[in-house]
Amino acid sequence: MFKQFNEAGIHFYASRNNLSTKRGNVFYNPMMIVNRDFSVAIINALTTLNNKRMRILDLMAASGVRALRFSKSCVFEELVVNDVSKECVSVIKRNFKLNKIKNKRIKFCNESANNLLLRSSTFDYIQVDPFENIHKFLDLSLRKLKNNGILALTTTDTASLSGTYPKTCLRRYSSLPFKYDFKHEFGIRILVKDLQRLASKQDSFLEPLLCYHYKHHYGLFLRKVHSKRRANESFKNHKYLIYCKKCLNARITNSIFNSEKCPVCGSKLDFFGRFYTGSLWDRRVLSLMLENFKSKEAEFSRESFKLLSLIYEESSVETPYTINTHLIAKKYSLKPCSVNLLVESLKKDGFKASRTHFNNYSIRTNASVADIVRIMKEC
């Protein structure tokens, strides 16, 4: 029934037959190693930045691999490891014994997520990794976060957020999704907008520190700030995207008009949103995370380091969407240009530009489509 796995030097047991589904009793998904790497690194980064140990909650621990990695790689005030399944908690304890981890600061719980949150005092870091709809756990998770506490959230609801099921997205997140070239970034920005609206009901603001898309999931790390002023100001970054499918021009607006036509080609415009238009990343936190990766190389995967390095690169360009170079080449009958060459050419021309982790063929830049077309012709 159980099989022994290894991740980052940690040995642990999990169900043998449930690598791709959570129907198994003791779930382990090796593809989520990137998320676990990021969670370890961000805890270490913020512990260094704030010079303070955290009280951490792993709300849905499953096999306990994340909590095991916290125990090995992080210092903390307290670590609460919870799962609703008795079998999971039993295996988690077995896994801690297997790794000879004994720490009075670690506490094991066997409760439903919301029941545990209801009776608990506040935390500095709450990891929410649900298989089902995330909204069931968000209100209480936010209430149980301390000021400047971190909400670490993963979701696999990428299909609705990226436009495959627009009605579901509208129902769950009150936004119309974008189903074209930068759909996953737009999906994350819809989710951030939704989370900020929820936090504002508690007179708080959620500040993105790291948001990313990898394979089947979105990962978000957000800092909660108790501030009515910042909660009010957050709505200034909740806007609409107006997009022309013919010439690929996009712009951000506070309001929408169905009769509006594209100022470039005169075609009918489509609108999407609302969505969050601010920064998805805190460069200081990302820099500290990268330092942690370099100093403890054996504890992290190369894939995670590569991904975080690319995210750090693109965080230098503050635009709320990316541009697909292959799509531009197709629309304007151009030969596809190397992304790296195009980025360097745009920089030489005075624009900000970078690659993006969202798509291998896209760039993040403040250049217009017309400028990109002009430079691609010269490549």
Coordinates of C-alpha atoms in Angstrom, one line a residue:
M1 CA 0.0 0.0 0.0
F2 CA 2.8 2.4 0.9
K3 CA 6.0 3.2 -1.0
Q4 CA 9.1 5.1 0.3
F5 CA 10.0 8.3 -1.6
N6 CA 12.8 10.7 -1.4
E7 CA 12.7 14.5 -1.8
A8 CA 15.5 16.9 -0.9
G9 CA 17.2 14.3 1.2
I10 CA 14.0 13.5 3.1
H11 CA 12.8 9.9 3.1
F12 CA 9.1 9.4 3.6
Y13 CA 6.1 7.0 3.0
A14 CA 3.1 7.8 0.9
S15 CA 0.4 5.8 -1.0
R16 CA 2.0 3.8 -3.8
N17 CA -0.8 4.3 -6.4
N18 CA -1.8 8.0 -6.1
L19 CA 0.8 10.1 -7.7
S20 CA -1.7 11.8 -10.0
T21 CA -4.8 12.0 -7.9
K22 CA -5.8 12.8 -4.4
R23 CA -8.2 9.8 -4.1
G24 CA -5.4 7.9 -2.4
N25 CA -5.3 8.1 1.4
V26 CA -1.8 9.5 1.8
F27 CA -1.2 11.8 -1.2
Y28 CA 2.2 12.8 -2.6
N29 CA 2.7 14.7 -5.9
P30 CA 6.3 14.8 -7.0
M31 CA 5.4 17.6 -9.5
M32 CA 4.8 19.9 -6.6
I33 CA 8.4 19.9 -5.6
V34 CA 8.8 23.4 -7.1
N35 CA 6.0 24.7 -4.8
R36 CA 7.6 23.0 -1.8
D37 CA 11.0 24.4 -2.7
F38 CA 9.6 27.9 -3.0
S39 CA 7.7 27.6 0.4
V40 CA 11.0 26.6 2.2
A41 CA 13.0 29.4 0.5
I42 CA 10.4 32.1 1.2
I43 CA 10.1 31.1 4.9
N44 CA 13.9 31.3 5.2
A45 CA 14.0 34.6 3.3
L46 CA 11.3 36.3 5.4
T47 CA 12.9 34.9 8.7
T48 CA 16.1 36.6 7.6
L49 CA 14.4 39.8 6.5
N50 CA 12.3 40.2 9.6
N51 CA 14.7 38.6 12.1
K52 CA 11.8 36.7 13.6
R53 CA 10.9 33.0 13.8
M54 CA 7.5 32.1 12.4
R55 CA 4.5 30.2 13.7
I56 CA 3.7 28.0 10.7
L57 CA 0.6 26.0 9.8
D58 CA 0.6 23.2 7.2
L59 CA -3.2 23.0 6.9
M60 CA -3.6 19.9 4.6
A61 CA -0.3 18.0 5.1
A62 CA -1.2 14.7 3.4
S63 CA 2.1 12.7 3.5
G64 CA 3.8 15.5 5.5
V65 CA 6.6 16.0 3.0
R66 CA 6.3 19.8 3.1
A67 CA 6.3 19.8 6.9
L68 CA 9.3 17.5 6.9
R69 CA 11.2 19.9 4.7
F70 CA 10.3 22.8 7.0
S71 CA 11.6 20.8 9.9
K72 CA 14.9 20.1 8.2
S73 CA 15.5 23.4 6.4
C74 CA 13.8 26.2 8.4
V75 CA 13.9 27.6 11.9
F76 CA 10.5 28.4 13.4
E77 CA 8.6 29.3 16.6
E78 CA 6.1 26.5 16.1
L79 CA 5.1 24.1 13.3
V80 CA 1.5 22.8 13.3
V81 CA 1.0 19.8 11.0
N82 CA -2.6 19.0 10.2
D83 CA -4.7 16.7 8.1
V84 CA -8.3 15.6 8.3
S85 CA -7.3 12.0 7.6
K86 CA -6.3 9.8 10.6
E87 CA -4.3 7.6 8.3
C88 CA -2.4 10.6 6.9
V89 CA -1.5 11.8 10.4
S90 CA -0.4 8.3 11.4
V91 CA 1.9 8.2 8.4
I92 CA 3.1 11.7 9.0
K93 CA 4.2 10.7 12.5
R94 CA 5.9 7.6 11.0
N95 CA 7.7 9.8 8.5
F96 CA 9.0 12.1 11.2
K97 CA 10.3 9.1 13.1
L98 CA 11.9 7.7 9.9
N99 CA 13.9 10.9 9.6
K100 CA 14.7 11.0 13.3
I101 CA 13.1 14.4 13.7
K102 CA 12.2 15.2 17.3
N103 CA 11.2 18.8 18.1
K104 CA 9.0 20.1 20.8
R105 CA 8.1 23.0 18.5
I106 CA 6.2 20.6 16.2
K107 CA 2.6 19.7 16.8
F108 CA 0.4 17.2 15.0
C109 CA -3.3 17.6 14.6
N110 CA -6.1 15.5 13.1
E111 CA -9.0 17.9 12.3
S112 CA -10.9 19.4 9.5
A113 CA -9.1 22.5 8.2
N114 CA -11.8 25.0 9.3
N115 CA -12.3 23.4 12.7
L116 CA -8.5 23.7 13.4
L117 CA -8.5 27.3 12.2
L118 CA -11.6 28.2 14.3
R119 CA -9.9 27.1 17.6
S120 CA -6.4 28.2 16.8
S121 CA -4.6 31.4 17.6
T122 CA -2.9 33.3 14.8
F123 CA -0.1 32.2 12.6
D124 CA 2.7 33.9 10.7
Y125 CA 2.5 31.5 7.7
I126 CA -0.5 29.4 6.6
Q127 CA -0.1 26.8 3.8
V128 CA -3.4 26.1 2.0
D129 CA -3.2 23.4 -0.6
P130 CA -6.8 22.1 -1.2
F131 CA -7.9 19.6 -3.8
E132 CA -11.4 21.2 -3.8
N133 CA -12.6 24.8 -4.2
I134 CA -10.2 27.1 -2.4
H135 CA -12.9 29.5 -1.2
K136 CA -14.0 27.1 1.6
F137 CA -10.8 27.8 3.5
L138 CA -9.9 31.4 2.6
D139 CA -12.0 33.5 5.0
L140 CA -10.8 31.7 8.1
S141 CA -7.2 31.4 6.9
L142 CA -7.1 35.2 6.4
R143 CA -8.6 35.8 9.8
K144 CA -6.0 33.6 11.4
L145 CA -3.0 35.3 9.8
K146 CA -1.1 37.8 11.9
N147 CA -0.3 41.3 10.5
N148 CA 2.4 40.8 7.9
G149 CA 1.6 37.0 7.9
I150 CA 1.9 35.0 4.7
L151 CA -0.9 33.2 2.9
A152 CA 0.7 30.5 0.8
L153 CA -1.9 29.2 -1.6
T154 CA -1.9 26.6 -4.4
T155 CA -4.7 26.0 -6.8
T156 CA -5.3 23.6 -9.7
D157 CA -8.4 25.5 -10.8
T158 CA -6.5 26.7 -13.8
A159 CA -9.1 25.7 -16.4
S160 CA -11.7 28.1 -15.2
L161 CA -9.2 30.9 -14.4
S162 CA -7.5 30.7 -17.8
G163 CA -10.7 30.7 -19.8
T164 CA -11.7 27.1 -20.6
Y165 CA -14.8 27.5 -18.4
P166 CA -15.6 31.2 -18.4
K167 CA -19.0 30.8 -16.7
T168 CA -17.3 29.0 -13.8
C169 CA -14.7 31.7 -13.5
L170 CA -17.4 34.4 -13.5
R171 CA -19.3 32.5 -10.8
R172 CA -16.3 31.8 -8.6
Y173 CA -14.2 34.8 -9.1
S174 CA -16.5 37.5 -10.5
S175 CA -14.3 38.1 -13.5
L176 CA -14.4 37.3 -17.2
P177 CA -11.2 35.3 -18.0
F178 CA -8.8 35.8 -20.9
K179 CA -8.4 32.7 -23.0
Y180 CA -5.7 33.8 -25.4
D181 CA -1.9 34.0 -25.3
F182 CA -1.3 35.2 -21.7
K183 CA -4.2 33.4 -20.2
H184 CA -2.4 31.9 -17.3
E185 CA -0.9 35.2 -16.1
F186 CA -4.4 36.7 -16.5
G187 CA -5.8 33.8 -14.4
I188 CA -3.4 34.5 -11.6
R189 CA -4.2 38.2 -11.7
I190 CA -7.9 37.4 -11.5
L191 CA -7.2 35.2 -8.4
V192 CA -5.1 38.0 -6.8
K193 CA -7.9 40.4 -7.4
D194 CA -10.4 38.0 -5.8
L195 CA -8.2 37.5 -2.8
Q196 CA -7.6 41.2 -2.3
R197 CA -11.4 41.8 -2.3
L198 CA -11.9 39.1 0.3
A199 CA -9.1 40.6 2.5
S200 CA -10.6 44.1 2.2
K201 CA -13.7 42.8 4.0
Q202 CA -11.4 42.3 7.0
D203 CA -9.9 45.8 6.6
S204 CA -6.7 44.2 5.2
F205 CA -4.6 44.2 2.1
L206 CA -2.9 41.2 0.4
E207 CA 0.5 42.1 -1.1
P208 CA 1.9 39.6 -3.7
L209 CA 5.4 38.5 -2.9
L210 CA 5.6 35.6 -5.4
C211 CA 3.0 34.4 -7.9
Y212 CA 3.8 31.8 -10.6
H213 CA 2.4 29.2 -13.0
Y214 CA 4.0 25.8 -13.2
K215 CA 2.6 22.8 -15.1
H216 CA -0.8 22.1 -13.6
H217 CA -1.0 24.7 -10.8
Y218 CA -0.8 28.3 -9.8
G219 CA 1.2 29.2 -6.7
L220 CA 0.7 32.4 -4.7
F221 CA 2.6 33.8 -1.7
L222 CA 0.9 36.9 -0.3
R223 CA 1.6 39.1 2.7
K224 CA -1.4 40.3 4.8
V225 CA -1.2 43.9 5.9
H226 CA -3.8 45.3 8.4
S227 CA -4.6 48.6 6.7
K228 CA -7.9 50.1 5.7
R229 CA -6.0 52.6 3.6
R230 CA -4.1 50.0 1.6
A231 CA -7.3 47.9 1.3
N232 CA -9.1 50.9 -0.2
E233 CA -6.1 51.6 -2.5
S234 CA -6.0 48.0 -3.8
F235 CA -9.2 48.6 -5.8
K236 CA -7.3 51.1 -8.0
N237 CA -5.4 48.1 -9.4
H238 CA -8.5 46.2 -10.3
K239 CA -9.1 47.0 -13.9
Y240 CA -10.3 45.7 -17.3
L241 CA -8.3 44.5 -20.3
I242 CA -9.4 45.7 -23.7
Y243 CA -7.9 43.4 -26.4
C244 CA -8.0 43.4 -30.2
K245 CA -7.7 39.9 -31.6
K246 CA -6.9 41.2 -35.1
C247 CA -3.8 43.3 -34.4
L248 CA -3.0 42.0 -30.9
N249 CA -3.1 45.5 -29.2
A250 CA -4.0 45.5 -25.6
R251 CA -4.6 48.2 -23.0
I252 CA -5.8 48.6 -19.5
T253 CA -8.9 50.6 -18.6
N254 CA -11.0 51.4 -15.5
S255 CA -14.3 51.0 -17.5
I256 CA -15.6 49.3 -20.6
F257 CA -17.6 50.5 -23.6
N258 CA -19.1 47.9 -25.9
S259 CA -19.2 50.3 -28.8
E260 CA -15.4 51.1 -28.6
K261 CA -13.2 50.1 -31.5
C262 CA -9.5 49.4 -31.8
P263 CA -7.6 52.8 -32.2
V264 CA -5.0 50.9 -34.3
C265 CA -7.0 48.9 -36.8
G266 CA -10.6 49.8 -36.2
S267 CA -11.7 46.3 -35.3
K268 CA -14.2 45.4 -32.6
L269 CA -12.6 45.1 -29.1
D270 CA -13.1 42.4 -26.5
F271 CA -12.9 43.0 -22.8
F272 CA -11.9 40.8 -19.9
G273 CA -11.6 41.2 -16.2
R274 CA -11.6 42.7 -13.7
F275 CA -8.1 41.7 -12.9
Y276 CA -5.2 42.8 -10.7
T277 CA -2.7 45.1 -12.6
G278 CA 0.0 45.6 -9.9
S279 CA 3.2 43.7 -9.4
L280 CA 3.1 40.0 -8.8
W281 CA 6.5 39.9 -7.2
D282 CA 8.7 41.5 -4.5
R283 CA 12.2 41.6 -5.8
R284 CA 13.8 41.9 -2.4
V285 CA 12.1 38.7 -1.3
L286 CA 13.0 36.9 -4.6
S287 CA 16.6 38.0 -4.2
L288 CA 16.8 36.5 -0.7
M289 CA 15.2 33.3 -1.9
L290 CA 17.8 33.0 -4.7
E291 CA 20.5 33.4 -2.1
N292 CA 18.9 30.6 -0.1
F293 CA 18.9 28.4 -3.1
K294 CA 22.6 29.1 -3.8
S295 CA 23.7 28.6 -0.2
K296 CA 21.7 25.3 0.2
E297 CA 21.9 23.9 -3.3
A298 CA 21.5 20.3 -2.3
E299 CA 18.1 21.0 -0.7
F300 CA 16.4 22.4 -3.8
S301 CA 15.8 21.2 -7.4
R302 CA 17.5 22.7 -10.4
E303 CA 14.2 23.2 -12.0
S304 CA 13.0 25.4 -9.1
F305 CA 16.2 27.5 -9.2
K306 CA 15.9 27.9 -13.0
L307 CA 12.2 29.0 -12.6
L308 CA 12.9 31.4 -9.8
S309 CA 15.8 33.0 -11.7
L310 CA 13.5 33.6 -14.7
I311 CA 10.8 35.1 -12.4
Y312 CA 13.4 37.4 -10.9
E313 CA 14.4 38.5 -14.4
E314 CA 10.9 39.3 -15.5
S315 CA 10.0 41.0 -12.2
S316 CA 12.1 44.0 -13.4
V317 CA 9.5 44.8 -16.0
E318 CA 6.2 46.1 -14.5
T319 CA 3.6 45.4 -17.1
P320 CA 0.4 43.4 -16.3
Y321 CA 0.6 41.1 -19.4
T322 CA 3.1 39.5 -21.8
I323 CA 3.3 39.4 -25.6
N324 CA 3.6 36.2 -27.6
T325 CA 6.3 36.7 -30.3
H326 CA 5.2 33.7 -32.4
L327 CA 1.6 35.0 -32.5
I328 CA 2.9 38.4 -33.6
A329 CA 5.1 36.8 -36.3
K330 CA 2.0 34.8 -37.6
K331 CA -0.3 37.9 -37.5
Y332 CA 2.1 40.2 -39.3
S333 CA 3.7 37.6 -41.6
L334 CA 7.1 37.8 -40.0
K335 CA 9.9 35.3 -39.5
P336 CA 9.9 34.2 -35.8
C337 CA 12.7 36.0 -33.9
S338 CA 14.8 34.5 -31.1
V339 CA 13.3 35.6 -27.8
N340 CA 16.7 36.4 -26.3
L341 CA 17.7 38.4 -29.4
L342 CA 14.4 40.3 -29.4
V343 CA 14.7 41.1 -25.7
E344 CA 18.2 42.5 -26.2
S345 CA 17.2 44.5 -29.3
L346 CA 14.3 46.1 -27.4
K347 CA 16.6 47.0 -24.5
K348 CA 19.1 48.6 -27.0
D349 CA 16.1 50.6 -28.4
G350 CA 15.4 52.0 -24.9
F351 CA 12.6 49.7 -23.9
K352 CA 12.3 47.5 -20.8
A353 CA 12.1 43.9 -21.8
S354 CA 12.6 40.4 -20.4
R355 CA 11.7 36.8 -21.0
T356 CA 8.8 35.4 -19.0
H357 CA 8.2 32.1 -17.1
F358 CA 4.6 32.0 -18.4
N359 CA 5.5 31.1 -22.0
N360 CA 8.8 30.2 -23.7
Y361 CA 7.8 32.3 -26.8
S362 CA 6.6 35.4 -25.0
I363 CA 8.2 38.5 -23.6
R364 CA 7.4 41.1 -21.0
T365 CA 8.0 44.6 -22.2
N366 CA 6.7 48.2 -22.2
A367 CA 7.1 48.4 -26.0
S368 CA 4.0 48.6 -28.2
V369 CA 3.1 45.9 -30.7
A370 CA 4.1 48.3 -33.4
D371 CA 7.5 48.7 -31.9
I372 CA 7.9 45.0 -31.5
V373 CA 6.9 44.4 -35.1
R374 CA 9.4 47.0 -36.3
I375 CA 12.3 45.5 -34.3
M376 CA 11.3 41.9 -35.4
K377 CA 11.7 43.0 -39.0
E378 CA 15.2 44.1 -38.2
C379 CA 16.2 40.9 -36.4

